[in-house]
Amino acid sequence: EAQPTAPAARRFPQGFLWGSATASYQVEGAVNEDGRGPSIWDTFSHTPGKIKNNDTGDVADDHFHRYKEDIALMKDLGLKTYRFSVAWPRVFPQGTGTPNPKGLDFYNRMLDTLLAAGIQPYCTLFHWDLPQTLEDKGGWQSRDTSEAFANYAGYVAEHLSDRVKHFMTLNEMSSFVDLGYGNGVHAPGLKLPPAKLNQVRHHAVLAHGLGVQAIRAHAKPGTKVGLAENATATVPVLETPEHIAATAKAYREVNAGYLTAVMEGRYTDAYLHRAGADAPKFTDADMKAIGSPVDFVGLNVYNPAYVRAAEGPAGFAMVRPPSSFPHMMSPWLHVGPEAIYWSPKLAAQLWNIKEIYITENGASSTDVLTPEGQVFDTDRVMFFRNYLTQLHRAVSEGVPVRGYFCWSLMDNYEWADGYQYRFGIHYVDFTTQKRTPKLSAHFYKEVIARNGLA
Ligand code: GBH
């Protein structure tokens, strides 16, 4: 049945790309199939005590076998686009060297089904499942890993760019570096001292830059390249000129090791000054590669980081959320819808970006099925309605956001939180693998049909 178009005041531009996202280790399962090598997440999730309930991604959503059913869910939602990631250890089981011929077959099958459903693929090349063999040789502490990533990225782009027109190099450098190598909460579980951690950061941005170059060298003409970064979403404590100006400064500085380095091809003076003797070692050629022009920027937006104007050389100060600040089930996921207004707006202003996507946005809960088999996730619907209202505000001011990917299509393996915290708009029973659209799926379907909010 035809949905009424959203009222003009709440409508998105024609052709706005409504999507949903997943990541390989979080949904695929089938970890030993068709020659896939082990990743650091297989090792980490099988190390007792690292993950809530010792949950692993061995089966996850069994998406590897159920991709057709999952694409049918996407089609039913009316999705225009789907963001997925390729598992590096399926394609190069040892991370480098000889590719596994069966490695890309799964993605070929999946992509053919997706395109037949009229859904555009957006492909992430690294969503944290680093081949274990590379970790054994130093992982992201070694610049060889940056080179190996570029080689892998070029190979995938060469083989998939007949169907994939948008590639993202790395997902959330700041998450996998800080959590995996800084506080040890994610794989590989290291807690490196500052100098070594800064070097890992450098190798991550270098991998991005070399990856961009390799993709351009090997992909079909017209292929677009970007990244998906969870730049800390700075939000002014009040929308006054002085706090807004401080917030723009903060956005550039708190993201200096990652997005700012990529957009400017340099580390800010303040970043290098703060790091002092612990600053990363790098060459001019590294920085040139890191600053390789991108075609688009993907921003994963969740929680806000409040900023105020302050005296002193930095000109800003961060304001911690007070004790009663509302959050979703994940304690870090404070509900600050303005984050999705300010993050793309500031990025576009600071670096004159012309094409932005919200590559992730979503909310966790511990959803339960009613006896009738339904899920009334009014919490998640509230979250989406508020964030989309603020996204609409940005878009209607001319901020060049071209699409939005909700996280996630379905409940999946939430890293160190295992299966307990659910982010899906489809409920997954992890015993039977039955998928059930939640209220939020019905909500999102309406948004897509109306191209806006009611
Ligand atoms: C994204 O990260 C990921 O890309 C995605 O794979 C994930 O499923 C999704 O969001 C939901 O989490 O544990 O207190 O140290 C979101 C950004 C930044 C959120 C780091 C968790 C760790 C907080 N993440 N943060 S804590």
Tab-separated table of C-alpha atoms in Angstrom, residues 75-423:
chain	number	residue	atom	x	y	z
A	75	LYS	CA	14.029	-5.755	0.251
A	76	ASP	CA	10.949	-5.806	2.409
A	77	LEU	CA	12.206	-2.716	4.256
A	78	GLY	CA	12.674	-0.937	0.954
A	79	LEU	CA	16.397	-0.385	1.581
A	80	LYS	CA	18.196	1.471	-1.182
A	81	THR	CA	21.630	0.425	0.019
A	82	TYR	CA	23.428	-2.050	2.275
A	83	ARG	CA	26.805	-1.636	3.962
A	84	PHE	CA	28.676	-4.893	4.592
A	85	SER	CA	32.304	-5.761	5.248
A	86	VAL	CA	34.608	-8.285	3.634
A	87	ALA	CA	36.449	-10.630	5.991
A	88	TRP	CA	40.129	-10.207	5.145
A	89	PRO	CA	40.982	-13.777	6.331
A	90	ARG	CA	38.479	-15.264	3.871
A	91	VAL	CA	40.318	-13.639	0.975
A	92	PHE	CA	43.898	-13.941	2.258
A	93	PRO	CA	43.828	-16.627	4.991
A	94	GLN	CA	47.388	-15.679	6.000
A	95	GLY	CA	46.730	-11.956	5.516
A	96	THR	CA	49.077	-11.740	2.568
A	97	GLY	CA	50.613	-13.978	-0.070
A	98	THR	CA	48.359	-16.261	-2.093
A	99	PRO	CA	44.653	-15.396	-2.171
A	100	ASN	CA	42.166	-18.142	-1.357
A	101	PRO	CA	40.192	-18.694	-4.590
A	102	LYS	CA	37.018	-19.516	-2.666
A	103	GLY	CA	37.393	-16.439	-0.472
A	104	LEU	CA	35.510	-13.997	-2.644
A	105	ASP	CA	32.902	-16.520	-3.803
A	106	PHE	CA	30.657	-15.791	-0.833
A	107	TYR	CA	30.728	-12.051	-1.568
A	108	ASN	CA	30.093	-12.741	-5.264
A	109	ARG	CA	26.983	-14.740	-4.400
A	110	MET	CA	25.827	-12.177	-1.879
A	111	LEU	CA	26.397	-9.232	-4.230
A	112	ASP	CA	24.571	-10.873	-7.117
A	113	THR	CA	21.561	-11.467	-4.867
A	114	LEU	CA	21.750	-7.924	-3.520
A	115	LEU	CA	21.890	-6.328	-6.970
A	116	ALA	CA	19.028	-8.513	-8.176
A	117	ALA	CA	17.009	-7.048	-5.284
A	118	GLY	CA	17.858	-3.541	-6.505
A	119	ILE	CA	20.013	-2.665	-3.489
A	120	GLN	CA	23.330	-0.808	-3.894
A	121	PRO	CA	26.311	-2.287	-2.037
A	122	TYR	CA	28.701	-0.176	0.083
A	123	CYS	CA	31.719	-2.280	0.999
A	124	THR	CA	33.977	-1.888	4.047
A	125	LEU	CA	37.346	-3.598	3.655
A	126	PHE	CA	38.332	-3.845	7.312
A	127	HIS	CA	35.882	-4.104	10.166
A	128	TRP	CA	38.377	-5.387	12.745
A	129	ASP	CA	38.845	-9.069	11.783
A	130	LEU	CA	42.605	-8.919	11.217
A	131	PRO	CA	44.142	-12.213	10.043
A	132	GLN	CA	45.774	-13.853	13.066
A	133	THR	CA	48.931	-14.596	11.066
A	134	LEU	CA	49.524	-10.857	10.695
A	135	GLU	CA	48.990	-10.283	14.418
A	136	ASP	CA	51.591	-12.977	15.090
A	137	LYS	CA	54.024	-10.868	13.055
A	138	GLY	CA	53.282	-7.689	15.027
A	139	GLY	CA	49.799	-6.757	13.781
A	140	TRP	CA	49.147	-3.031	13.642
A	141	GLN	CA	52.408	-2.428	15.519
A	142	SER	CA	54.144	-3.265	12.247
A	143	ARG	CA	53.959	-1.081	9.159
A	144	ASP	CA	54.010	-4.311	7.121
A	145	THR	CA	50.355	-4.650	8.139
A	146	SER	CA	49.573	-1.308	6.466
A	147	GLU	CA	51.220	-2.578	3.269
A	148	ALA	CA	49.424	-5.929	3.524
A	149	PHE	CA	46.116	-4.101	3.909
A	150	ALA	CA	46.739	-2.070	0.758
A	151	ASN	CA	47.551	-5.225	-1.168
A	152	TYR	CA	44.354	-6.901	0.050
A	153	ALA	CA	42.257	-3.788	-0.618
A	154	GLY	CA	43.550	-3.533	-4.188
A	155	TYR	CA	42.797	-7.202	-4.795
A	156	VAL	CA	39.205	-6.945	-3.544
A	157	ALA	CA	38.595	-3.706	-5.454
A	158	GLU	CA	39.878	-5.308	-8.642
A	159	HIS	CA	37.477	-8.226	-8.284
A	160	LEU	CA	34.360	-6.533	-6.899
A	161	SER	CA	34.373	-3.060	-8.476
A	162	ASP	CA	32.316	-4.255	-11.412
A	163	ARG	CA	29.442	-4.317	-8.880
A	164	VAL	CA	30.604	-2.285	-5.887
A	165	LYS	CA	30.889	1.434	-6.622
A	166	HIS	CA	31.706	2.600	-3.078
A	167	PHE	CA	34.502	1.209	-0.924
A	168	MET	CA	35.423	2.173	2.619
A	169	THR	CA	38.947	1.320	3.743
A	170	LEU	CA	38.820	0.955	7.546
A	171	ASN	CA	35.937	1.017	9.990
A	172	GLU	CA	36.530	3.132	13.102
A	173	MET	CA	40.282	3.361	13.423
A	174	SER	CA	39.839	5.064	16.759
A	175	SER	CA	37.850	2.100	18.115
A	176	PHE	CA	39.997	-0.823	17.021
A	177	VAL	CA	43.231	0.956	17.921
A	178	ASP	CA	42.218	2.367	21.298
A	179	LEU	CA	40.220	-0.678	22.430
A	180	GLY	CA	42.419	-3.368	20.871
A	181	TYR	CA	45.845	-1.918	21.592
A	182	GLY	CA	45.150	0.717	24.257
A	183	ASN	CA	42.845	-0.659	26.947
A	184	GLY	CA	42.714	-4.303	25.870
A	185	VAL	CA	38.901	-4.577	25.784
A	186	HIS	CA	38.882	-5.686	22.129
A	187	ALA	CA	41.123	-8.059	20.134
A	188	PRO	CA	44.040	-8.508	20.275
A	189	GLY	CA	43.700	-7.365	23.913
A	190	LEU	CA	46.929	-5.380	24.256
A	191	LYS	CA	47.613	-2.450	26.562
A	192	LEU	CA	50.491	-0.662	24.898
A	193	PRO	CA	52.330	2.326	26.361
A	194	PRO	CA	51.742	5.716	24.639
A	195	ALA	CA	54.654	5.702	22.152
A	196	LYS	CA	53.741	2.263	20.830
A	197	LEU	CA	50.046	3.124	20.777
A	198	ASN	CA	50.727	6.261	18.724
A	199	GLN	CA	52.715	4.150	16.275
A	200	VAL	CA	49.734	1.784	15.930
A	201	ARG	CA	47.540	4.839	15.250
A	202	HIS	CA	49.970	5.912	12.571
A	203	HIS	CA	49.920	2.492	10.918
A	204	ALA	CA	46.114	2.583	10.867
A	205	VAL	CA	45.919	5.929	9.044
A	206	LEU	CA	48.774	4.817	6.802
A	207	ALA	CA	46.842	1.653	5.910
A	208	HIS	CA	43.887	3.831	4.997
A	209	GLY	CA	46.037	6.045	2.746
A	210	LEU	CA	47.872	3.199	1.038
A	211	GLY	CA	44.525	1.446	0.686
A	212	VAL	CA	43.004	4.448	-1.095
A	213	GLN	CA	45.931	4.441	-3.535
A	214	ALA	CA	45.686	0.686	-4.151
A	215	ILE	CA	41.936	0.835	-4.724
A	216	ARG	CA	42.361	3.673	-7.242
A	217	ALA	CA	45.069	1.674	-9.002
A	218	HIS	CA	43.024	-1.527	-9.305
A	219	ALA	CA	39.316	-0.611	-9.354
A	220	LYS	CA	37.185	0.135	-12.405
A	221	PRO	CA	37.040	3.831	-13.319
A	222	GLY	CA	34.365	5.701	-11.400
A	223	THR	CA	34.767	3.677	-8.206
A	224	LYS	CA	34.523	5.898	-5.147
A	225	VAL	CA	36.716	5.498	-2.071
A	226	GLY	CA	36.255	6.695	1.492
A	227	LEU	CA	36.362	5.441	5.054
A	228	ALA	CA	33.967	4.975	7.982
A	229	GLU	CA	35.250	6.707	11.084
A	230	ASN	CA	33.583	7.325	14.414
A	231	ALA	CA	35.014	10.787	14.743
A	232	THR	CA	34.251	11.940	18.270
A	233	ALA	CA	31.006	13.863	17.747
A	234	THR	CA	31.609	17.133	19.533
A	235	VAL	CA	28.464	19.047	20.461
A	236	PRO	CA	28.366	22.607	21.863
A	237	VAL	CA	26.935	22.774	25.396
A	238	LEU	CA	24.843	25.694	24.149
A	239	GLU	CA	24.337	26.774	20.566
A	240	THR	CA	25.984	30.162	21.000
A	241	PRO	CA	28.733	31.516	18.717
A	242	GLU	CA	31.506	31.098	21.287
A	243	HIS	CA	30.634	27.505	22.184
A	244	ILE	CA	30.126	26.604	18.518
A	245	ALA	CA	33.545	28.010	17.596
A	246	ALA	CA	35.120	26.066	20.476
A	247	THR	CA	33.355	22.916	19.289
A	248	ALA	CA	34.820	23.205	15.780
A	249	LYS	CA	38.326	23.518	17.287
A	250	ALA	CA	37.613	20.522	19.504
A	251	TYR	CA	36.398	18.393	16.577
A	252	ARG	CA	39.678	18.952	14.768
A	253	GLU	CA	41.862	18.313	17.816
A	254	VAL	CA	40.185	15.354	19.494
A	255	ASN	CA	40.186	13.558	16.137
A	256	ALA	CA	43.752	14.647	15.278
A	257	GLY	CA	45.243	11.137	15.243
A	258	TYR	CA	42.612	9.822	12.860
A	259	LEU	CA	40.110	11.758	10.728
A	260	THR	CA	41.987	15.069	10.901
A	261	ALA	CA	45.231	13.373	9.787
A	262	VAL	CA	43.397	11.786	6.859
A	263	MET	CA	41.655	14.996	5.793
A	264	GLU	CA	44.720	17.230	6.161
A	265	GLY	CA	47.602	14.839	5.391
A	266	ARG	CA	49.359	16.017	8.536
A	267	TYR	CA	49.257	15.752	12.292
A	268	THR	CA	48.224	18.994	13.954
A	269	ASP	CA	50.906	20.896	15.857
A	270	ALA	CA	48.930	20.487	19.062
A	271	TYR	CA	48.735	16.701	18.529
A	272	LEU	CA	52.491	16.388	18.072
A	273	HIS	CA	53.088	18.720	20.995
A	274	ARG	CA	50.775	16.711	23.261
A	275	ALA	CA	52.484	13.465	22.234
A	276	GLY	CA	55.956	14.915	22.821
A	277	ALA	CA	58.559	12.161	22.995
A	278	ASP	CA	55.780	9.596	22.394
A	279	ALA	CA	54.914	11.017	18.948
A	280	PRO	CA	54.769	8.464	16.114
A	281	LYS	CA	57.678	8.062	13.697
A	282	PHE	CA	56.673	8.940	10.148
A	283	THR	CA	57.982	10.267	6.843
A	284	ASP	CA	56.697	12.974	4.503
A	285	ALA	CA	55.781	10.233	2.053
A	286	ASP	CA	53.632	8.584	4.753
A	287	MET	CA	51.749	11.826	5.332
A	288	LYS	CA	51.214	12.331	1.617
A	289	ALA	CA	49.712	8.833	1.361
A	290	ILE	CA	47.565	9.391	4.456
A	291	GLY	CA	46.189	12.587	2.930
A	292	SER	CA	45.258	10.927	-0.389
A	293	PRO	CA	42.036	12.628	-1.500
A	294	VAL	CA	38.892	10.634	-0.706
A	295	ASP	CA	35.620	10.790	-2.631
A	296	PHE	CA	33.430	10.654	0.444
A	297	VAL	CA	33.584	10.491	4.215
A	298	GLY	CA	31.553	8.043	6.288
A	299	LEU	CA	30.754	9.017	9.857
A	300	ASN	CA	29.547	6.532	12.458
A	301	VAL	CA	27.533	8.579	14.927
A	302	TYR	CA	26.378	7.372	18.330
A	303	ASN	CA	27.042	9.323	21.536
A	304	PRO	CA	27.688	13.069	21.871
A	305	ALA	CA	30.840	14.627	23.368
A	306	TYR	CA	29.879	17.975	24.892
A	307	VAL	CA	32.237	20.922	24.525
A	308	ARG	CA	32.400	24.393	26.022
A	309	ALA	CA	34.487	27.429	25.237
A	310	ALA	CA	37.408	27.808	27.654
A	311	GLU	CA	40.380	30.032	28.376
A	312	GLY	CA	43.804	28.713	27.447
A	313	PRO	CA	45.631	27.825	24.234
A	314	ALA	CA	43.210	25.057	23.166
A	315	GLY	CA	40.184	27.328	23.462
A	316	PHE	CA	37.847	24.496	24.459
A	317	ALA	CA	37.158	22.013	27.236
A	318	MET	CA	35.246	18.741	27.237
A	319	VAL	CA	32.193	18.475	29.514
A	320	ARG	CA	31.532	15.006	30.929
A	321	PRO	CA	27.942	13.739	30.921
A	322	PRO	CA	26.464	14.251	34.402
A	323	SER	CA	25.328	11.208	36.362
A	324	SER	CA	21.704	11.162	35.242
A	325	PHE	CA	22.416	11.616	31.526
A	326	PRO	CA	20.165	9.127	29.696
A	327	HIS	CA	21.806	6.287	27.792
A	328	MET	CA	20.691	3.223	25.903
A	329	MET	CA	21.579	-0.259	27.201
A	330	SER	CA	25.287	0.179	26.417
A	331	PRO	CA	26.510	2.518	29.189
A	332	TRP	CA	28.601	4.575	26.728
A	333	LEU	CA	25.638	5.224	24.426
A	334	HIS	CA	24.401	8.537	25.802
A	335	VAL	CA	21.409	9.837	23.905
A	336	GLY	CA	22.456	13.091	22.246
A	337	PRO	CA	20.603	13.434	18.943
A	338	GLU	CA	22.495	16.667	18.140
A	339	ALA	CA	25.600	14.513	17.615
A	340	ILE	CA	24.257	13.566	14.192
A	341	TYR	CA	23.697	17.244	13.350
A	342	TRP	CA	27.106	18.522	14.468
A	343	SER	CA	29.424	15.744	13.341
A	344	PRO	CA	28.705	15.983	9.588
A	345	LYS	CA	28.240	19.758	9.776
A	346	LEU	CA	31.634	20.346	11.402
A	347	ALA	CA	33.421	17.849	9.150
A	348	ALA	CA	31.949	19.470	6.029
A	349	GLN	CA	32.905	22.958	7.249
A	350	LEU	CA	36.424	22.129	8.422
A	351	TRP	CA	37.488	20.168	5.352
A	352	ASN	CA	35.081	21.239	2.621
A	353	ILE	CA	33.753	17.699	2.191
A	354	LYS	CA	31.196	17.289	-0.609
A	355	GLU	CA	29.847	13.797	0.058
A	356	ILE	CA	29.123	12.455	3.518
A	357	TYR	CA	27.295	9.337	4.686
A	358	ILE	CA	26.197	8.420	8.141
A	359	THR	CA	27.693	4.940	7.907
A	360	GLU	CA	26.325	3.828	11.305
A	361	ASN	CA	23.801	5.016	13.849
A	362	GLY	CA	21.771	2.872	16.204
A	363	ALA	CA	20.861	1.852	19.710
A	364	SER	CA	21.282	-1.139	22.032
A	365	SER	CA	18.673	-2.818	24.176
A	366	THR	CA	17.968	-6.261	25.645
A	367	ASP	CA	14.871	-6.777	23.537
A	368	VAL	CA	12.424	-9.562	24.334
A	369	LEU	CA	9.752	-11.225	22.247
A	370	THR	CA	6.165	-10.998	23.472
A	371	PRO	CA	4.292	-14.326	23.792
A	372	GLU	CA	2.801	-13.493	20.370
A	373	GLY	CA	6.315	-13.191	18.938
A	374	GLN	CA	6.583	-9.439	18.530
A	375	VAL	CA	9.154	-6.881	19.727
A	376	PHE	CA	7.933	-3.438	20.772
A	377	ASP	CA	11.247	-1.584	20.964
A	378	THR	CA	9.799	1.827	21.639
A	379	ASP	CA	13.213	2.766	23.094
A	380	ARG	CA	14.935	2.260	19.742
A	381	VAL	CA	12.128	3.993	17.819
A	382	MET	CA	12.476	6.985	20.164
A	383	PHE	CA	16.233	6.995	19.505
A	384	PHE	CA	15.896	6.840	15.708
A	385	ARG	CA	13.128	9.458	15.580
A	386	ASN	CA	15.230	11.936	17.550
A	387	TYR	CA	18.488	11.315	15.671
A	388	LEU	CA	16.750	11.445	12.276
A	389	THR	CA	15.119	14.741	13.225
A	390	GLN	CA	18.572	16.203	13.850
A	391	LEU	CA	19.939	14.628	10.679
A	392	HIS	CA	17.106	16.252	8.758
A	393	ARG	CA	18.057	19.565	10.321
A	394	ALA	CA	21.604	19.187	8.952
A	395	VAL	CA	20.485	18.082	5.497
A	396	SER	CA	17.964	20.910	5.192
A	397	GLU	CA	20.762	23.396	5.961
A	398	GLY	CA	22.706	21.993	3.028
A	399	VAL	CA	25.153	19.738	4.879
A	400	PRO	CA	26.018	17.237	2.108
A	401	VAL	CA	24.828	14.023	3.772
A	402	ARG	CA	23.777	11.713	0.922
A	403	GLY	CA	22.730	8.653	2.877
A	404	TYR	CA	22.172	7.019	6.249
A	405	PHE	CA	22.882	3.437	7.363
A	406	CYS	CA	21.168	2.274	10.525
A	407	TRP	CA	23.175	-0.047	12.759
A	408	SER	CA	22.164	-2.730	12.467
A	409	LEU	CA	20.009	-4.720	10.084
A	410	MET	CA	19.734	-7.431	12.737
A	411	ASP	CA	20.903	-8.344	16.224
A	412	ASN	CA	24.466	-9.624	16.058
A	413	TYR	CA	27.739	-10.249	17.887
A	414	GLU	CA	28.350	-7.034	19.818
A	415	TRP	CA	32.089	-7.597	20.327
A	416	ALA	CA	33.069	-7.703	24.027
A	417	ASP	CA	29.372	-7.446	24.968
A	418	GLY	CA	28.598	-10.724	23.189
A	419	TYR	CA	24.961	-11.304	22.237
A	420	GLN	CA	23.428	-9.670	25.273
A	421	TYR	CA	23.181	-6.134	23.902
A	422	ARG	CA	21.113	-6.048	20.741
A	423	PHE	CA	21.398	-3.331	18.080
